[in-house]
PDB file of C-alpha atoms in Angstrom:
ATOM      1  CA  UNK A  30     103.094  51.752 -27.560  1.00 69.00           C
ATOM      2  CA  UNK A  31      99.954  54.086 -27.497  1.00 83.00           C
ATOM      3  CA  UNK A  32      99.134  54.262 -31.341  1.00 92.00           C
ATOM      4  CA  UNK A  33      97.192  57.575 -32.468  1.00 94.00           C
ATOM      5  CA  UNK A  34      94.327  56.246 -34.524  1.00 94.00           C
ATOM      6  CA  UNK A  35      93.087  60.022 -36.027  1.00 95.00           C
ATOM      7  CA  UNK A  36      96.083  61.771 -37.247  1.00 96.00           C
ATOM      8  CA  UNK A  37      96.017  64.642 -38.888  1.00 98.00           C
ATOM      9  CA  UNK A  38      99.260  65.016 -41.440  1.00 98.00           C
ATOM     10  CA  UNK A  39     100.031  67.940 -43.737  1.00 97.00           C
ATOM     11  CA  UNK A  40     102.493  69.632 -44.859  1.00 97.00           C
ATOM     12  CA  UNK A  41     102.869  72.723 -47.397  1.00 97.00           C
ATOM     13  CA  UNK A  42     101.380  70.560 -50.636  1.00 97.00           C
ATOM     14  CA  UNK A  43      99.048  68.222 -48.830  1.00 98.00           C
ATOM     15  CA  UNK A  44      96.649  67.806 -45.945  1.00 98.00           C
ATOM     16  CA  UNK A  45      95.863  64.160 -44.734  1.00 98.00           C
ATOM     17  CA  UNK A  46      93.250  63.605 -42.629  1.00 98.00           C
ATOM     18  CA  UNK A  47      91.442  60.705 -41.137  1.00 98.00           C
ATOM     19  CA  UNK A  48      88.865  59.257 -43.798  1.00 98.00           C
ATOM     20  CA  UNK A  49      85.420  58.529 -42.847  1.00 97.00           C
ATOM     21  CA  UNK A  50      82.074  57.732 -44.178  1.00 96.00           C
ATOM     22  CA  UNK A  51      81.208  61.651 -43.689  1.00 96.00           C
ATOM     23  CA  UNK A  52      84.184  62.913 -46.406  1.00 96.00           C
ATOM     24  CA  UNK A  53      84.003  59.889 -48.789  1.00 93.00           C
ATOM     25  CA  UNK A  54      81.896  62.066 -51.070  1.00 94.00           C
ATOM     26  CA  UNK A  55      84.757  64.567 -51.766  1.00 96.00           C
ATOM     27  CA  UNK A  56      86.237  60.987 -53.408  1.00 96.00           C
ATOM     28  CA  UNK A  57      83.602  60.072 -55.588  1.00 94.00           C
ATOM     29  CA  UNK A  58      84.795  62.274 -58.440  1.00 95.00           C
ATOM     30  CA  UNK A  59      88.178  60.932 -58.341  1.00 94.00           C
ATOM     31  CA  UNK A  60      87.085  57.267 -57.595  1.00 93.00           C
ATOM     32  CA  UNK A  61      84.563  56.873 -60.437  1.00 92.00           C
ATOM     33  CA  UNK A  62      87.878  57.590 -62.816  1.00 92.00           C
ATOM     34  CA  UNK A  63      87.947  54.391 -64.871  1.00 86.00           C
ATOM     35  CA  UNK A  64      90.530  51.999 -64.182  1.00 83.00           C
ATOM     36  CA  UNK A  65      92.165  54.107 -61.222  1.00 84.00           C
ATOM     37  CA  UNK A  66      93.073  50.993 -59.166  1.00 84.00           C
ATOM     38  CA  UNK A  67      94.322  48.501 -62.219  1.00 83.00           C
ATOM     39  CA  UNK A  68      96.539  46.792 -60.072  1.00 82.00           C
ATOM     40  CA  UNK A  69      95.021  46.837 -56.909  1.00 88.00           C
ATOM     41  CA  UNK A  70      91.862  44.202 -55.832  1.00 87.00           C
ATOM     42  CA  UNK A  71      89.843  47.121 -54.419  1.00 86.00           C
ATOM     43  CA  UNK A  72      86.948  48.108 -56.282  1.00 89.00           C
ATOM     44  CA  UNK A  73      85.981  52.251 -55.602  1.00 92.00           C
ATOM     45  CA  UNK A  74      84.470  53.024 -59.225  1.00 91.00           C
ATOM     46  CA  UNK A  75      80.802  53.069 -58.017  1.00 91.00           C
ATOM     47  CA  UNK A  76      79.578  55.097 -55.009  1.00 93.00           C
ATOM     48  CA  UNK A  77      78.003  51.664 -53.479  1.00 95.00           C
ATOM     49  CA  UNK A  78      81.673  49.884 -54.074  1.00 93.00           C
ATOM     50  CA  UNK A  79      83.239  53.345 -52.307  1.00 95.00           C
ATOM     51  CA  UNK A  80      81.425  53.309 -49.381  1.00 96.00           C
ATOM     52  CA  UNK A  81      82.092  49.422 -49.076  1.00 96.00           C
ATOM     53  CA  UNK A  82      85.877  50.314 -49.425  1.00 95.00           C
ATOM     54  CA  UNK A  83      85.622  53.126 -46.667  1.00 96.00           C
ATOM     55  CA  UNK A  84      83.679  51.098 -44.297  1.00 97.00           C
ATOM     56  CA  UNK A  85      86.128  47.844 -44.334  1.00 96.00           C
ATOM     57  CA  UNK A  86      88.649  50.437 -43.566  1.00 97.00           C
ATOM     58  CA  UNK A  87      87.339  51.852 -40.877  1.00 97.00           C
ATOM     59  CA  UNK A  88      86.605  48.099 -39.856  1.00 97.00           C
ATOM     60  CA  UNK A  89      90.645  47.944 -39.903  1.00 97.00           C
ATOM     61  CA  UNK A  90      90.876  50.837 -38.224  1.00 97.00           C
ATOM     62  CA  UNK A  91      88.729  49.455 -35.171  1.00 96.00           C
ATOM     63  CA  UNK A  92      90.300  46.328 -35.465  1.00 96.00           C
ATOM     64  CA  UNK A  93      94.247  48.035 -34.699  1.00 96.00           C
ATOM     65  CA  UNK A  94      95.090  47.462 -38.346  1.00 97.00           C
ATOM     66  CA  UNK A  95      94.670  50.211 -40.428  1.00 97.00           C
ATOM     67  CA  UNK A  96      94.284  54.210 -40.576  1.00 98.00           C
ATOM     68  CA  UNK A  97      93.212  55.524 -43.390  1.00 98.00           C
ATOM     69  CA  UNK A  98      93.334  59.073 -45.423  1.00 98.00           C
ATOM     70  CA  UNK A  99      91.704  61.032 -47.630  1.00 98.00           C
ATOM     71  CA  UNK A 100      94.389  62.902 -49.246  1.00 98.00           C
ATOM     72  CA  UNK A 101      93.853  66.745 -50.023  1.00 98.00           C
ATOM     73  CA  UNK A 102      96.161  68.598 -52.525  1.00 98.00           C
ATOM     74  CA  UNK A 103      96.883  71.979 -50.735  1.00 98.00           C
ATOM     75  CA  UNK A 104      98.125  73.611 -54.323  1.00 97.00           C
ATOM     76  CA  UNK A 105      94.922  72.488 -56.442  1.00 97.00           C
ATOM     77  CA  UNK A 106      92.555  72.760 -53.577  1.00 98.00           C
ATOM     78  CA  UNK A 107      91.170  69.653 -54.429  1.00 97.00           C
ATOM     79  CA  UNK A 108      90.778  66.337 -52.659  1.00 98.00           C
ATOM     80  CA  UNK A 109      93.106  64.019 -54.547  1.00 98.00           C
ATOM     81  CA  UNK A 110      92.634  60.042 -53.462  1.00 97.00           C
ATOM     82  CA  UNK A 111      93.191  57.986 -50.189  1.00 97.00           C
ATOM     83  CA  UNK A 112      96.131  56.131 -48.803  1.00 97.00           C
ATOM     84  CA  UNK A 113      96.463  54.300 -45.607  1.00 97.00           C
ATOM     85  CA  UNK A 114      98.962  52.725 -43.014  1.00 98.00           C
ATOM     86  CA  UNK A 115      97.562  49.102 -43.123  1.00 98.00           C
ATOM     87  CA  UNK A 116      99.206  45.918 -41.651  1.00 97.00           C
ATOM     88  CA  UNK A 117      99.895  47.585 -38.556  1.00 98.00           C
ATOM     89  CA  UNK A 118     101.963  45.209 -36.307  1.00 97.00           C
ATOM     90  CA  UNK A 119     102.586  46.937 -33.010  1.00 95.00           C
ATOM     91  CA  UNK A 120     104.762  44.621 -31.064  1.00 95.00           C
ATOM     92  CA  UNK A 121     107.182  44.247 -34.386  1.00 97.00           C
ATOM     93  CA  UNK A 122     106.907  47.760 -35.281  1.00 97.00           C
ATOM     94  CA  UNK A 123     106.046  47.348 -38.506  1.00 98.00           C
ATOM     95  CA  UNK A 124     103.383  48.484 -40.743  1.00 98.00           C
ATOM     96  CA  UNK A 125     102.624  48.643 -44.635  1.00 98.00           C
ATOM     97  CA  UNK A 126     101.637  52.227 -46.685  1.00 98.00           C
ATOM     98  CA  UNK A 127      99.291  50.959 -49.216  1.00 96.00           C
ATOM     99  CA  UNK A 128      96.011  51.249 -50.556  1.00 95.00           C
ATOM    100  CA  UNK A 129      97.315  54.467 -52.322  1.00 95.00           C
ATOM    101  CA  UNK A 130      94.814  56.147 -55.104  1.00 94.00           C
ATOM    102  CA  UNK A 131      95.087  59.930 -56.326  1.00 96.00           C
ATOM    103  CA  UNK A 132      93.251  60.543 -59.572  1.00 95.00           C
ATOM    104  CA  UNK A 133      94.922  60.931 -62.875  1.00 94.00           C
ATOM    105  CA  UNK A 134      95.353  64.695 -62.588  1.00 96.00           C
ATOM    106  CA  UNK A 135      97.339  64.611 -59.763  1.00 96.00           C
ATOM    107  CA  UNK A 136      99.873  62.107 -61.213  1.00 94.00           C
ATOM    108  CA  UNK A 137     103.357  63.067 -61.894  1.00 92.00           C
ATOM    109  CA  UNK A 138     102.797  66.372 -59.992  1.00 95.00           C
ATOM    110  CA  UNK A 139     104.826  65.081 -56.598  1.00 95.00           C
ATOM    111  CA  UNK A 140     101.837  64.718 -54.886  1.00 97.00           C
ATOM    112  CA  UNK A 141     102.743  61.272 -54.443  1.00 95.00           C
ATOM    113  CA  UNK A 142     106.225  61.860 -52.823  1.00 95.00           C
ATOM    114  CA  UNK A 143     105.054  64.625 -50.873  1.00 97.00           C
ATOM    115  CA  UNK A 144     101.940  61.803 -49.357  1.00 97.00           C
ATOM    116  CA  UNK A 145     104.914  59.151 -48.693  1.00 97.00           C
ATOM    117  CA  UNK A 146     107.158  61.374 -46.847  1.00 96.00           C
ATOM    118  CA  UNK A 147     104.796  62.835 -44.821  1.00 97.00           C
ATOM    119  CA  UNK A 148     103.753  59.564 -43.570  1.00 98.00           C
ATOM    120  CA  UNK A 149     107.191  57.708 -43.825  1.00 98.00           C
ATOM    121  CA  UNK A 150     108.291  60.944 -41.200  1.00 97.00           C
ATOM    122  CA  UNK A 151     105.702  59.739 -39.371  1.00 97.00           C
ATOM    123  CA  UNK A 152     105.463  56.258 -39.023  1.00 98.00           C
ATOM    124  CA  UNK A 153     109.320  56.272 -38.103  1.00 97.00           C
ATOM    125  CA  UNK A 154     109.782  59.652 -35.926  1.00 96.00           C
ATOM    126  CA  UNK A 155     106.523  59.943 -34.000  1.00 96.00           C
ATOM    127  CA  UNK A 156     104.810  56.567 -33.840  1.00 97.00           C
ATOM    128  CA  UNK A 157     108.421  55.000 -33.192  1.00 97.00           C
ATOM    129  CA  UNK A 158     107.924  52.266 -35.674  1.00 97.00           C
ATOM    130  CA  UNK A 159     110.999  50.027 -37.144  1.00 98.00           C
ATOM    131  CA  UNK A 160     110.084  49.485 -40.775  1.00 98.00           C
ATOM    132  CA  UNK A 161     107.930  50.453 -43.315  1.00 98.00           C
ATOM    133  CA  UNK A 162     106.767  48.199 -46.065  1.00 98.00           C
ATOM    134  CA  UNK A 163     105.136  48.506 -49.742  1.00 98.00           C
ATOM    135  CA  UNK A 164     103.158  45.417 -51.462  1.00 97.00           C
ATOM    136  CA  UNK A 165     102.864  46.375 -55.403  1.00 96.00           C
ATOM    137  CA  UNK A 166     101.352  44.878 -58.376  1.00 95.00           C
ATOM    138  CA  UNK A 167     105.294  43.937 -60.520  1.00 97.00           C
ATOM    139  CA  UNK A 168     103.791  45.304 -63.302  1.00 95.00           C
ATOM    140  CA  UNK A 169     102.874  48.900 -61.730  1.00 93.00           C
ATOM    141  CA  UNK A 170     106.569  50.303 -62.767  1.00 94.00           C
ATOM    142  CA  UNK A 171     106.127  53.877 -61.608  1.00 90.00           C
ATOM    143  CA  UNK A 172     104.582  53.120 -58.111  1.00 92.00           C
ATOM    144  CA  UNK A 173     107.956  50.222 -57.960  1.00 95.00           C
ATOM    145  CA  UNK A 174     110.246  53.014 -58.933  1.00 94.00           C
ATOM    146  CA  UNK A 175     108.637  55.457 -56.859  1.00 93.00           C
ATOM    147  CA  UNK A 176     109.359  53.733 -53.933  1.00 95.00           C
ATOM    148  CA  UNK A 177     112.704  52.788 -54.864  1.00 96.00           C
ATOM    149  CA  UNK A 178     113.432  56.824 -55.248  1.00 95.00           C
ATOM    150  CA  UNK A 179     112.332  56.736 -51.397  1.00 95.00           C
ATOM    151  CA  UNK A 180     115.188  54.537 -50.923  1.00 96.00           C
ATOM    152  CA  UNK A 181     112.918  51.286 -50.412  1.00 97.00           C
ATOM    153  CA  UNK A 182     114.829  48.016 -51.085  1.00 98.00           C
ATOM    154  CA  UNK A 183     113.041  44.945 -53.249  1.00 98.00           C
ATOM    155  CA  UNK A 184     112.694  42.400 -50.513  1.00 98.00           C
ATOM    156  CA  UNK A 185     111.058  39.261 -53.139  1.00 98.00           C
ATOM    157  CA  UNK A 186     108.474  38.992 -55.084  1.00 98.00           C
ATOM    158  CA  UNK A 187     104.972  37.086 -53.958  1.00 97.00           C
ATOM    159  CA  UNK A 188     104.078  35.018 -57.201  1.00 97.00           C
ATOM    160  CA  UNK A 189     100.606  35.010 -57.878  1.00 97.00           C
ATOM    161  CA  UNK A 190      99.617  35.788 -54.980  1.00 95.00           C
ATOM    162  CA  UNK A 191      96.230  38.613 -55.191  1.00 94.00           C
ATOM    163  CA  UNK A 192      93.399  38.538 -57.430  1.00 94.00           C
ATOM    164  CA  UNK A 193      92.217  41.333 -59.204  1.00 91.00           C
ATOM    165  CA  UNK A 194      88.963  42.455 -60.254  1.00 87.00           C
ATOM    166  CA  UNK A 195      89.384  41.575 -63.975  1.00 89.00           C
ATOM    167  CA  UNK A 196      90.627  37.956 -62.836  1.00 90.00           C
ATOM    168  CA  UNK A 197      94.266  38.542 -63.019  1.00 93.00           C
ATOM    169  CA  UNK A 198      96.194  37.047 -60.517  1.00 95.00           C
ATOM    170  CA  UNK A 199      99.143  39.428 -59.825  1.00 96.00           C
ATOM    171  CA  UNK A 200     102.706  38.956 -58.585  1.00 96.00           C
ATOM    172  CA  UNK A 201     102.920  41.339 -55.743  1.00 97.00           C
ATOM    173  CA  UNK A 202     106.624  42.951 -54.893  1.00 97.00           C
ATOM    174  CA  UNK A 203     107.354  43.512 -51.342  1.00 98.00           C
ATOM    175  CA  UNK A 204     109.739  46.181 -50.710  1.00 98.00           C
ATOM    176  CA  UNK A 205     110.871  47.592 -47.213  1.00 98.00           C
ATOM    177  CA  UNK A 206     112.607  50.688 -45.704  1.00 98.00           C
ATOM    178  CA  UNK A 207     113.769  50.561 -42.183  1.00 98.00           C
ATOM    179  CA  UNK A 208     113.711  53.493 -39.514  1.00 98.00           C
ATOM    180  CA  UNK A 209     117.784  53.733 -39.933  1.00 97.00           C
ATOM    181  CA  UNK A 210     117.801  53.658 -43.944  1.00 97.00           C
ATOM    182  CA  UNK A 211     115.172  56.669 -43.975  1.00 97.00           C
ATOM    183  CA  UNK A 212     117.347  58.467 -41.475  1.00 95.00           C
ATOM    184  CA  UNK A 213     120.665  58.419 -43.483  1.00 94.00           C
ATOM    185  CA  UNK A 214     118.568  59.870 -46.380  1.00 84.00           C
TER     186      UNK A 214
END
């Protein structure tokens, strides 16, 4: 399976399109919001820790793993956050959406379902893969519920499993959708 490491998704409400160290500057506005990523160990809210996030991704994204976004909301005109397709495992054809961040003015406006869809559609109809999972913080109830609304299934919980950058070590749920649950959607 030839993966496509540069796709370009977008529908009528958003545009993602590969991020790089050229666009992360449309991010810095959002990224500098304090306390974006609570739940999450990255660590985005300085321009120095941004760049460091982009660049490890685009590590990833050499390495097979990852292909990261910067998400742009086609209504507001703005550029919203990043998300990525990380975990890729090509021979099981699975991979994880994660590393999802849209500032706080985009929240509860459906860019977020609009974002998963587009790459759900994608992950299972054009890069052929099997099942999609979701690693979140158990105490991030909209991003769990979210998910669930996709019709993604609690698989277990990881106990304290991730650090985060205030010292916390989170439980992290794993949840999973496969190719034949998103089709009977």
């Amino acid at each position: 399976m030839k993966i496509d490491y540069t796709p370009t998704l977008e529908n009528d409400f958003v545009k993602l399109s590969p991020l790089t160290l050229d666009n992360l500057h449309e991010l810095i506005p959002v990224a500098s919001q304090e306390k974006l990523v609570q739940y999450s160990p990255a660590d985005i809210e300085t321009s120095e820790s941004l760049k460091n996030y982009v660049e490890i991704a685009l590590d990833q994204k050499d390495n097979g793993t990852s292909i990261p976004f910067i998400i742009f909301d086609k209504r507001k005109k703005e550029y919203a956050g990043s998300t990525r397709y990380m975990n890729i495992h090509a021979k099981n054809k699975t991979l994880e959406i994660g590393s999802t961040w849209i500032g706080r003015e985009f929240q509860g406006t459906g860019l977020n379902t609009q974002i998963k869809s587009l790459m759900l559609n994608h992950a299972f109809n054009v890069m052929d893969f099997e099942k999609v999972e979701f690693r979140i913080d158990e105490r991030n109830i909209a991003s769990r519920k979210a998910v669930e609304k996709l019709g993604c299934t609690l698989e277990g919980i990881l106990r304290e499993n991730v650090y985060l950058l205030d010292g916390f070590k989170r439980n992290t749920c794993c949840y999973g959708l496969l190719k034949k649950e998103w089709e009977a959607k």
